[in-house]
Coordinates of C-alpha atoms and ligand atoms in Angstrom, one line a residue:
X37 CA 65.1 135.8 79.6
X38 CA 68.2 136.1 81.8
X39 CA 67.8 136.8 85.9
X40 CA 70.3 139.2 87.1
X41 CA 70.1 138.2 90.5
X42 CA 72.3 135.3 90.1
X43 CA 71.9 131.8 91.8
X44 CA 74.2 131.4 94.9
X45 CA 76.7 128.2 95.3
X46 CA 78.6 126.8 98.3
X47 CA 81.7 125.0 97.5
X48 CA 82.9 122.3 100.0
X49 CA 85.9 120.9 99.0
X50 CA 88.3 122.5 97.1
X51 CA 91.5 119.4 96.3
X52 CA 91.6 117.7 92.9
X53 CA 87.9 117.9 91.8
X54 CA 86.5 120.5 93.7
X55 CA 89.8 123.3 92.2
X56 CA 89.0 122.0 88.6
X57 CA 84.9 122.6 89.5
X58 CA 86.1 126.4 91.1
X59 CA 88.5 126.9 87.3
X60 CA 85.5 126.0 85.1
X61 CA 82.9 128.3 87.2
X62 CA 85.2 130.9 86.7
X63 CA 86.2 130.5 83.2
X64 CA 83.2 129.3 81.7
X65 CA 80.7 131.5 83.9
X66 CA 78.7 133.7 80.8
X67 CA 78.6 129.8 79.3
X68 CA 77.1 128.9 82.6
X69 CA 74.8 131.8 83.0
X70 CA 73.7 131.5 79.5
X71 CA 72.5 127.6 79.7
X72 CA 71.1 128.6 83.4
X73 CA 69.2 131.2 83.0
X74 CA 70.7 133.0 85.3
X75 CA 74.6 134.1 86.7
X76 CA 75.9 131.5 89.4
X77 CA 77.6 133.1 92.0
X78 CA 80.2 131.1 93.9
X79 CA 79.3 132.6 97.5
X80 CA 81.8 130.2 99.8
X81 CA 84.2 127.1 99.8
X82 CA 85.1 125.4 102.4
X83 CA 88.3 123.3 102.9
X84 CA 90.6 121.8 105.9
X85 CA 93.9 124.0 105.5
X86 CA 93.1 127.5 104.7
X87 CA 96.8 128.6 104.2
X88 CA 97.1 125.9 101.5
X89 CA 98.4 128.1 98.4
X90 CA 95.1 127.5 95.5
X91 CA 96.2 128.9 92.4
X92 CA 92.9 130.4 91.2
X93 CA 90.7 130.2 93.8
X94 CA 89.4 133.8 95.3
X95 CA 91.2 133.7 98.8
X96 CA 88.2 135.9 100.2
X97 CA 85.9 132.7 99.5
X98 CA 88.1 130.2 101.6
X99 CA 86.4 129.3 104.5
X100 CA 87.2 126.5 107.3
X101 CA 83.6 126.3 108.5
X102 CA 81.7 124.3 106.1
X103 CA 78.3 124.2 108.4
X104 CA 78.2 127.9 108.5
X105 CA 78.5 128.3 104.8
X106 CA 75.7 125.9 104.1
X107 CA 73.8 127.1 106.7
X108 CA 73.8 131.0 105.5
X109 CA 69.9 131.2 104.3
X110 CA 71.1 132.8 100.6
X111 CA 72.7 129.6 98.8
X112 CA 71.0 128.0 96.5
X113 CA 73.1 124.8 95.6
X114 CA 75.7 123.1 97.4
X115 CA 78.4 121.0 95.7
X116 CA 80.1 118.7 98.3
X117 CA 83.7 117.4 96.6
X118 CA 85.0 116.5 100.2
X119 CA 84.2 113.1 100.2
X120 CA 83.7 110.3 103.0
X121 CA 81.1 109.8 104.9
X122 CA 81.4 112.3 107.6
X123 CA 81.0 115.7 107.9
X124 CA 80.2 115.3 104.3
X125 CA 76.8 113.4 105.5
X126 CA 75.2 116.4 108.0
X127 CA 76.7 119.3 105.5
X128 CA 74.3 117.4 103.1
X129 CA 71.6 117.1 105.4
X130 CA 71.9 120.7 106.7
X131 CA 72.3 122.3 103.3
X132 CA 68.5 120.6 102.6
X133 CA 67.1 121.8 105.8
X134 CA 68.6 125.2 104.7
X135 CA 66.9 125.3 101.6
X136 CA 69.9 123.9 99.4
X137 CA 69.9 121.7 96.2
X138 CA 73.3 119.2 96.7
X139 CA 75.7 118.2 94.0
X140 CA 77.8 115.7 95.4
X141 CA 80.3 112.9 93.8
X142 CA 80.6 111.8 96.9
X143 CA 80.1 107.9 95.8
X144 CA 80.8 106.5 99.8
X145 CA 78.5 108.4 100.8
X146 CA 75.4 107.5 98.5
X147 CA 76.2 104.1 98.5
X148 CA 75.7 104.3 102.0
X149 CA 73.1 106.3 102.9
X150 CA 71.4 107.5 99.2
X151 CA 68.0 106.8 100.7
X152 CA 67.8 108.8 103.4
X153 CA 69.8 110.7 101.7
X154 CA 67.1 111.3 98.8
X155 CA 64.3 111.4 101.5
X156 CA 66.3 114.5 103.4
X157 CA 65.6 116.1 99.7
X158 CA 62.3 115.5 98.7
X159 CA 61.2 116.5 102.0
X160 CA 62.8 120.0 101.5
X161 CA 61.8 120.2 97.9
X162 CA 65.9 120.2 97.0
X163 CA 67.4 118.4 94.1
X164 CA 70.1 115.3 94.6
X165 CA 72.2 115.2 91.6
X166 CA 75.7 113.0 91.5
X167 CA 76.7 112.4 87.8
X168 CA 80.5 112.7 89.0
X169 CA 79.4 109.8 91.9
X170 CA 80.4 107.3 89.0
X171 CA 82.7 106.8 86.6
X172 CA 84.3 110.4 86.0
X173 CA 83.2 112.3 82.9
X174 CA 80.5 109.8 81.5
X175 CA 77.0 110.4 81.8
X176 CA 75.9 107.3 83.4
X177 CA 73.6 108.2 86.6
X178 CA 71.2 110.5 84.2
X179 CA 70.9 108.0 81.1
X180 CA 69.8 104.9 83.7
X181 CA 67.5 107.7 85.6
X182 CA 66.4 109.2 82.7
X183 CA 67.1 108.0 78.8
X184 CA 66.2 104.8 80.1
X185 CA 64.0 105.3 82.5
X186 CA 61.1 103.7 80.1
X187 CA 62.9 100.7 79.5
X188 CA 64.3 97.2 81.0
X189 CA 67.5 96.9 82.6
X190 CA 68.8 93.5 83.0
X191 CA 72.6 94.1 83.3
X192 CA 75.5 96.6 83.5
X193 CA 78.8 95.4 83.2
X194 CA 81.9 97.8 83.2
X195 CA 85.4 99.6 84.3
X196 CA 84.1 101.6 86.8
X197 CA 87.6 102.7 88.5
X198 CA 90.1 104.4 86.9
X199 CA 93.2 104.0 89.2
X200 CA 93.0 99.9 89.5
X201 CA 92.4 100.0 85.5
X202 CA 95.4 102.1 85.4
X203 CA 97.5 100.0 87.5
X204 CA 96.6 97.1 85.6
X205 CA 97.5 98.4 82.6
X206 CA 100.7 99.7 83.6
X207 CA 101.3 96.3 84.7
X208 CA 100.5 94.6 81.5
X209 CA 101.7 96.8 78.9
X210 CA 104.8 97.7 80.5
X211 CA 105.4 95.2 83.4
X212 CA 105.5 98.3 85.7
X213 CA 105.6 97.1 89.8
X214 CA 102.2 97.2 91.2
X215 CA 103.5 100.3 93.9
X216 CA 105.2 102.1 90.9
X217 CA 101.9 102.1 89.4
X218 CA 99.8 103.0 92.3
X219 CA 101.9 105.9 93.4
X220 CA 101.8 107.0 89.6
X221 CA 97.8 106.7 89.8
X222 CA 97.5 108.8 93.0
X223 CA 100.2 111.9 91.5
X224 CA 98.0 112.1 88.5
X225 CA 94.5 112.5 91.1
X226 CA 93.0 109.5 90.1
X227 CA 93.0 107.8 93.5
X228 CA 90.9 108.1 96.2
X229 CA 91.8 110.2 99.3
X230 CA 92.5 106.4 100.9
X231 CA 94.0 104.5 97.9
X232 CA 92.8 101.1 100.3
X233 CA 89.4 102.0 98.6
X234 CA 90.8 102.0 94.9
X235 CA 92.7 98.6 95.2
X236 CA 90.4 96.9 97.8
X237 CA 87.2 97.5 95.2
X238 CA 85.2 99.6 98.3
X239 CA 85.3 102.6 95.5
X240 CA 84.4 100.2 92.6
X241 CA 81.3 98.7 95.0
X242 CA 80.0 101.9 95.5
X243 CA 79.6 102.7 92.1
X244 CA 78.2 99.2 91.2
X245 CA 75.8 99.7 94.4
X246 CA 74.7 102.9 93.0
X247 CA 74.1 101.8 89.4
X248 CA 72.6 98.8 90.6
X249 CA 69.8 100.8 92.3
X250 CA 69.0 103.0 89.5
X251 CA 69.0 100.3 87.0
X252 CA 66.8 97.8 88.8
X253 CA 64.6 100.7 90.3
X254 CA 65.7 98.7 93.9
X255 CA 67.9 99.6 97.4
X256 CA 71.3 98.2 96.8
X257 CA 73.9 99.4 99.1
X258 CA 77.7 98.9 99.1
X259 CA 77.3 96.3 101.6
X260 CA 74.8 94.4 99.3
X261 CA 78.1 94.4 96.7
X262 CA 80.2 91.6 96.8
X263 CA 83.6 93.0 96.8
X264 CA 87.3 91.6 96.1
X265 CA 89.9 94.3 94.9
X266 CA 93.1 93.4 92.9
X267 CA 95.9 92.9 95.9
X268 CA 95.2 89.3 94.9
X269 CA 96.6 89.4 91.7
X270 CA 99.2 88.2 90.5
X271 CA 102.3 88.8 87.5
X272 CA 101.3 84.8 86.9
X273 CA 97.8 85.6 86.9
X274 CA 98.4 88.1 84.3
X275 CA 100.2 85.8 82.3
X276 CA 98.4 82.9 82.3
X277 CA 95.4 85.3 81.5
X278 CA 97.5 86.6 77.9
X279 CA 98.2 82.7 77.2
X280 CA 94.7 82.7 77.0
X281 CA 94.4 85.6 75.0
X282 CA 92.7 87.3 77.8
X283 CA 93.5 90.6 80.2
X284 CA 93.0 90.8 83.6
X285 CA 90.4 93.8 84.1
X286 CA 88.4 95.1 87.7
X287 CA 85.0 94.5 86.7
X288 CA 81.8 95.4 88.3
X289 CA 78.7 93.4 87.3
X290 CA 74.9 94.1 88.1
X291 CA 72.7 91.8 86.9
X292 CA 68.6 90.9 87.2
X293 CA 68.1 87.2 88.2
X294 CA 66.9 85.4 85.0
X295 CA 63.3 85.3 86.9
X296 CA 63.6 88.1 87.3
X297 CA 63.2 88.1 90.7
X298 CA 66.4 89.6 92.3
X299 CA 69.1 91.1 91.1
X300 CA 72.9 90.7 92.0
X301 CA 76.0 93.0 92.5
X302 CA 79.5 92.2 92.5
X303 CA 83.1 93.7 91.9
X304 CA 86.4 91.5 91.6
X305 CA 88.9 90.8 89.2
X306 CA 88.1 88.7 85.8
X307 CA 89.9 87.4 83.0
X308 CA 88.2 89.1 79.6
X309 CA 89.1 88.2 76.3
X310 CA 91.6 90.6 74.1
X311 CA 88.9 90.7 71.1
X312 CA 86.4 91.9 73.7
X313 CA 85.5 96.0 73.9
X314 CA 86.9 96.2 77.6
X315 CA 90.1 94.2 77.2
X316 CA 90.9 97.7 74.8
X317 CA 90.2 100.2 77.9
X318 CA 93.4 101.8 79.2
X319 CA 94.7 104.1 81.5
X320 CA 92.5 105.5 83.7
X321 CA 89.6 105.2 81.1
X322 CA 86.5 103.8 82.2
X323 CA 83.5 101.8 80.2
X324 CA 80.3 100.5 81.1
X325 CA 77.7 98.4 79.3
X326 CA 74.4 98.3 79.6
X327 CA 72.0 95.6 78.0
X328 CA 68.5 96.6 78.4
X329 CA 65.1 95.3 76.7
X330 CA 63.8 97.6 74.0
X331 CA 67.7 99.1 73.6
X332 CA 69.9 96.3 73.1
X333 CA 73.4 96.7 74.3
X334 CA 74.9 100.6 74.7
X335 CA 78.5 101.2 75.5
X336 CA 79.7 104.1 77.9
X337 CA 83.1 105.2 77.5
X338 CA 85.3 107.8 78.5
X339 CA 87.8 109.3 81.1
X340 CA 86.5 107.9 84.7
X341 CA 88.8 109.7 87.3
X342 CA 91.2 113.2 87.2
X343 CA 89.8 116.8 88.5
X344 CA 88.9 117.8 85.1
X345 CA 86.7 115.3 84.0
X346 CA 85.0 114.7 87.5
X347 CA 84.4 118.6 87.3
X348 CA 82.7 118.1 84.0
X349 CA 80.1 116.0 85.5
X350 CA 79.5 117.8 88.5
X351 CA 79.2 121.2 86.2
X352 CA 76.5 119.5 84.5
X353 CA 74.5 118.4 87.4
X354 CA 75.0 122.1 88.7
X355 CA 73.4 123.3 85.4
X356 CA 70.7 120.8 85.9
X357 CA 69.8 121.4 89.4
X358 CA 70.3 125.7 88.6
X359 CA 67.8 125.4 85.8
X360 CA 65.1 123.4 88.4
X361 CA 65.8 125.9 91.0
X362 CA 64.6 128.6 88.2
X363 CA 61.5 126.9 87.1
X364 CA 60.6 126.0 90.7
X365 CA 60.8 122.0 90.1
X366 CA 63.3 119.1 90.8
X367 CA 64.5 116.7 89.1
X368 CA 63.8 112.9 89.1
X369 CA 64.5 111.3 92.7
X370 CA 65.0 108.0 94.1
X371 CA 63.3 105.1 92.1
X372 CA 63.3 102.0 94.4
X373 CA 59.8 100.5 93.8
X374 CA 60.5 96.9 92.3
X375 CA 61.9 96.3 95.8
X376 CA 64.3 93.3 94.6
X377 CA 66.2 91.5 96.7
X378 CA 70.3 91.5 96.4
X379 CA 71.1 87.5 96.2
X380 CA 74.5 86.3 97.3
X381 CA 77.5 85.7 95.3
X382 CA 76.8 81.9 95.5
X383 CA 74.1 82.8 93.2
X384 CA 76.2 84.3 90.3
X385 CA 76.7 81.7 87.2
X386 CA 79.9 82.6 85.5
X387 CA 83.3 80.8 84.5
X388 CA 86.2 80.3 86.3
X389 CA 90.5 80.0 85.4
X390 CA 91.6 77.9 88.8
X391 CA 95.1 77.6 88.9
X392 CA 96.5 74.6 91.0
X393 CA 100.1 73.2 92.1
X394 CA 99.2 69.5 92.1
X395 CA 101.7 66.2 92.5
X396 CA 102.9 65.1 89.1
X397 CA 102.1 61.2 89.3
X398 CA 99.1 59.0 87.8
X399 CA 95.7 59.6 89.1
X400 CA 96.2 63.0 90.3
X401 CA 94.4 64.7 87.2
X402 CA 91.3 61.9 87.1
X403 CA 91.0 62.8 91.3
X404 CA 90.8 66.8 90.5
X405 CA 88.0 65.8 87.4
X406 CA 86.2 64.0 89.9
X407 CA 86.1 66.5 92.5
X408 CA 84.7 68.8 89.9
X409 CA 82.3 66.3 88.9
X410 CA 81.0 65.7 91.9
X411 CA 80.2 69.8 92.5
X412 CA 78.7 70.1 89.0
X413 CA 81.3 72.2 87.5
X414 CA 81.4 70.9 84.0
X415 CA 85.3 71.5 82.8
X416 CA 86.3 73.0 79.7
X417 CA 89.7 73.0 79.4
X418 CA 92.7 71.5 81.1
X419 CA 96.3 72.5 80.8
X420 CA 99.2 71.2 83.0
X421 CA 102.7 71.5 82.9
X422 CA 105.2 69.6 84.9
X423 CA 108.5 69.6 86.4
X424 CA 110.7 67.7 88.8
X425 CA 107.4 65.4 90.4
X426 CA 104.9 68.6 90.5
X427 CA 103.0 70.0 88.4
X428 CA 100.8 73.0 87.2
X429 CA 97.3 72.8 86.6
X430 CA 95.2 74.7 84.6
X431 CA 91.9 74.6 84.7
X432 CA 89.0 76.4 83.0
X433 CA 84.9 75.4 83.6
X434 CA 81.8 76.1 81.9
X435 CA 79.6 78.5 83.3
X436 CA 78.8 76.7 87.6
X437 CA 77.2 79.2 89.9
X438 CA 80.0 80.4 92.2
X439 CA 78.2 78.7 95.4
X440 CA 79.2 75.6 94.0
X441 CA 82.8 76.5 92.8
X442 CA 83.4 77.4 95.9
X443 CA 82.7 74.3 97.5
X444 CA 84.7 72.8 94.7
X445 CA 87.5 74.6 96.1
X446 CA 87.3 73.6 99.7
X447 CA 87.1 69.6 98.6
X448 CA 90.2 70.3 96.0
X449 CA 92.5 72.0 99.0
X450 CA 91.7 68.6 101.0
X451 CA 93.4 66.3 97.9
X452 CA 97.0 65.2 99.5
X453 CA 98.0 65.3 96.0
X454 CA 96.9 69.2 95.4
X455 CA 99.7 71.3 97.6
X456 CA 97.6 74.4 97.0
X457 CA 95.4 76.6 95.0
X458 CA 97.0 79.4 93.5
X459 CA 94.6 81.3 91.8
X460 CA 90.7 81.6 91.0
X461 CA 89.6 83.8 89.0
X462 CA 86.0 84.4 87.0
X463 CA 86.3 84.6 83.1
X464 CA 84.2 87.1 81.8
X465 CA 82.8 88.6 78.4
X466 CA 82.5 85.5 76.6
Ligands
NDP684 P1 90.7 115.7 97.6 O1 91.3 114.9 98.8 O2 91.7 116.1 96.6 O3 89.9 116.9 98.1 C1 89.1 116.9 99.3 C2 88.9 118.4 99.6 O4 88.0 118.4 100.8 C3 90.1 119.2 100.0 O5 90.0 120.5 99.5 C4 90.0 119.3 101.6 O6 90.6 120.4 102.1 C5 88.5 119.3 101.8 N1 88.1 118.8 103.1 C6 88.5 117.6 103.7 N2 87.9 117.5 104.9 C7 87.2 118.7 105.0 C8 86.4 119.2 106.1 N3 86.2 118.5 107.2 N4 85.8 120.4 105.9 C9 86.0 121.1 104.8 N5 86.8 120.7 103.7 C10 87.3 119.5 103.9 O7 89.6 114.7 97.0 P2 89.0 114.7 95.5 O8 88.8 116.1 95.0 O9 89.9 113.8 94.7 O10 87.6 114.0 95.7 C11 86.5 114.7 96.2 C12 85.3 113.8 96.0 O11 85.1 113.5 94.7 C13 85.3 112.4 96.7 O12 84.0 112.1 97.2 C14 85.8 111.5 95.6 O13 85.4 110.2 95.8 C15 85.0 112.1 94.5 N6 85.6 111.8 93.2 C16 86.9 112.0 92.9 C17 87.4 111.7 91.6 C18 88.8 111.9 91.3 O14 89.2 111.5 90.2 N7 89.6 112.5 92.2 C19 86.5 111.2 90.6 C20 85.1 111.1 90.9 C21 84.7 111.4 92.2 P3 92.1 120.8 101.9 O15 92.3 121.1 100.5 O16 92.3 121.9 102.8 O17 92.9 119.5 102.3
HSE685 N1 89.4 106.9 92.7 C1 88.4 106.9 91.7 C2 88.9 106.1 90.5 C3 88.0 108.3 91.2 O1 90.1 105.8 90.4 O2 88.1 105.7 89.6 C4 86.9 108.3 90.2 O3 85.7 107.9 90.8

C-alpha cells in the first residue's frame, strides 16, 4: 500500500554528488516512491553560493542556511554531501535531535567521529547509513554490516580511491606527468574537495578506518590507520615494479592478528603482481577483497568516485533508511563489541622491494646481506647493476614484520658504502 503523504528530504550539498543525487530524485522519483512505500519529497538544499547556475536543481529549494533546513520539524531524512568535518558534524547532530535519519558519504567525518556519531542516532531513534562513505558505487558498508554480519572477517584488501588509482594508471599506461594526471582526476569529480587528501592517502585511511570497524566489529579511527600516499613515488619506482612484472597500486589493508587478538590498518603504496586481480583495476575503478571464514574470498568491484556512482549509493541508503522510517524501525547500528586493539605498523608482516645506490667495489654486497641478516630479514632476491664505481641495488625479502625493516633501514643508511636509499616499498598479493 502506497502513503500519499510523502516522506520529506533535506539536501545539504548540492556540487558533484549531491547534483547527481538531486537528478536521480527527480528522474527516478515514481521508481523511488514505488520501492519506498511512499513519495519522497525533496523539501530543501543547502549550498555555499546560491547564485551558482545548477542546471536542474529547483531554484525555490536553494537555501544558504543549512541548520535551518535540518532544523524545520517536517524532514524526515537528511543527506549530507558537503563533506569535512565541520558544519557537516552539528548539521548531523542537529538533524538527529530534530527527528532526522542522516545519509551521509561524508567518509572524514565518520572516520572521525562514527561513534558518537552512531550514539547521537540511536539515542534519537534515527538511522546512520553511508554506503557512498566508501568506495563509490559498490555496496561494501551493507554486505560487511549485513551479508556478513554472521560470519568471520579476517582481512580486506583493496583500491579504495579512485583518483590516486587513476593517476597511477595514467602514469603507467601512458607515462602521463603526475600533475597532468591529477588535474585530469579532479575535472572528471573524482577528487576530493582538497586533492592533499586523495594523494596523501587521508581519503584512502578513512575508508580503510571505516571498513576496518565494521569488519572486525571494533573502533578504528583514521588516526588508528597508518597512512603514506603516493607523492613518494616514483617513474623508477614504477619501472623497477614492471621489471618485476608488478604495478604500483594504493592499497589499503585491514587485517585480524593471526591470534586473533588485534587487528591492523594501513594504507600506502605496494608493488602487486600483473597476474594478480588488482594489478587489472583501472581508471578510477575501485576493488576490494574480503577473505572471511565460512565465505572464502569475495571480490568487490566497480566505479569508486564520480557524482553518478556516489549518488547511486547514497539513493540506496535513502531507500533504506525511507522504508525504516515507514515501518517505524532502524537499521543495524554501530557493531564495536570485540573491542580489538589497532597494533602499529611495526607489527605488519609483509615483503619489501628496497632500492639502494651503493659503492660498486668488493664487500659492499656481503656488508648490505649482513645488515639484513642481522635484523632477520631473510632476502629473496638481489639485483644490481653498475656503472662508473656505483651501483644499483635491488633488493627483495621474504615476508619480515615492517618493525624490523625499518630498523634495517636505519643501520643500511649508516654503511659508508650505501650513499642512500631510494626507495622501499611493500610487495603485495603474492
Ligand atoms: P563538492 O565540493 O563538489 O560539493 C560540496 C557541496 O557542499 C557544494 O554544493 C557546496 O556548495 C556545499 N557546501 C560546502 N560548504 C557548505 C556549507 N557550509 N553549507 C552548505 N553547503 C555547503 O563535493 P562532492 O560532491 O565531490 O563531495 C561531497 C561529499 O561526498 C564529500 O564528503 C566527499 O568526500 C563525498 N564523496 C565524494 C565522491 C566523489 O567522487 N566526488 C565519492 C564518494 C564520496 P556550493 O555548490 O555552493 O559550493
Ligand atoms: N576522492 C575520492 C576518490 C572520491 O578519489 O576515491 C570517492 O570516495
Amino acid at each position: 500500500m502506497m502513503r500519499t503523504r510523502p516522506l520529506k528530504v533535506a539536501l545539504l550539498g548540492c556540487g558533484v554528488v549531491g547534483s547527481e543525487v538531486t537528478r536521480i530524485m527527480t528522474t527516478h522519483a515514481d521508481d523511488l516512491a514505488a520501492r519506498i512505500g511512499a513519495p519522497v519529497e525533496l523539501a530543501g538544499i543547502a549550498v555555499r553560493r546560491p547564485d551558482k547556475v545548477r542546471e536542474g536543481v529547483p531554484a525555490e529549494l536553494i537555501t544558504t542556511d543549512a541548520t535551518a533546513l535540518v532544523k524545520r520539524g517536517d524532514i524526515d531524512v537528511v543527506i549530507e554531501v558537503i563533506g569535512g568535518i565541520e558544519p557537516a558534524r552539528t548539521l548531523i547532530t542537529t538533524a538527529f535531535e530534530h527527528g532526522a535519519s542522516v545519509v551521509s558519504a561524508n567518509k572524514a567525518l565518520v572516520a572521525a567521529d562514527g561513534a558518537a556519531l552512531h550514539a547521537a542516532a540511536e539515542a534519537k531513534g534515527a538511522d546512520l547509513y553511508y554506503e557512498a562513505a566508501v568506495a563509490g558505487a559498490i555496496p561494501l558498508v551493507r554486505p560487511l554490516r549485513e551479508s556478513l554480519a554472521g560470519d568471520k572477517v579476517n582481512r580486506v584488501l583493496g583500491i579504495v580511491n579512485g583518483t590516486t588509482n587513476f593517476i597511477l594508471d595514467k602514469m603507467d599506461s601512458t607515462g602521463a606527468g603526475y600533475s597532468e594526471a591529477l588535474d585530469e582526476a579532479t575535472a572528471l569529480g573524482y577528487a576530493e574537495a582538497d586533492p592533499t587528501a586523495d594523494v596523501e592517502g587521508f581519503d584512502a585511511a578513512a575508508k580503510a578506518a571505516i571498513l576496518a570497524g565494521i569488519a572486525f566489529h571494533t573502533r578504528v579511527t583514521i588516526d588508528d590507520v597508518h597512512r603514506e600516499g603516493l607523492t613518494e613515488v616514483t617513474a623508477a619506482d614504477i619501472a623497477s615494479a614492471k621489471r618485476m612484472g608488478c604495478t604500483v597500486k594504493l592499497l589499503a589493508i585491514c587485517e585480524r592478528a593471526a591470534d586473533g587478538a588485534s587487528v591492523t590498518a594501513r594504507v600506502h603504496p605496494a608493488m602487486i603482481p600483473l597476474t594478480h586481480p588488482l594489478a587489472s583495476v583501472r581508471e578510477a575503478y575501485n576493488a576490494v577483497f574480503i577473505e572471511a571464514d565460512a565465505a572464502g574470498q569475495l571480490m568487490f568491484y566497480g566505479p569508486g568516485a564520480g557524482g553518478s556512482p556516489t549518488a547511486s549509493a547514497v539513493l540506496g541508503d535513502l531507500v533504506a533508511v525511507c522504508r525504516n522510517k515507514l515501518s517505524g524501525t532502524t537499521g543495524p547500528g554501530e557493531s564495536a563489541y570485540t573491542r580489538l586493539p589497532v597494533s602499529p605498523m611495526g607489527a605488519v608482516i609483509t615483503r619489501y622491494h628496497i632500492s639502494l645506490d651503493v659503492a660498486d667495489k668488493p664487500g659492499v654486497l656481503a656488508q648490505v646481506a649482513t645488515i639484513f641478516a642481522e635484523h632477520g630479514v631473510s632476502i629473496d632476491t638481489v639485483r644490481q647493476q653498475g656503472k662508473d664505481g656505483e651501483a644499483s641495488l635491488v633488493i627483495v625479502t621474504h615476508r619480515a614484520a615492517d618493525a624490523a625493516l625499518s630498523s634495517t633501514v636505519v643501520a643500511l643508511r649508516e654503511l659508508d658504502t650505501v650513499r642512500g636509499v631510494a626507495s622501499i616499498m611493500r610487495v603485495e598479493g603474492e
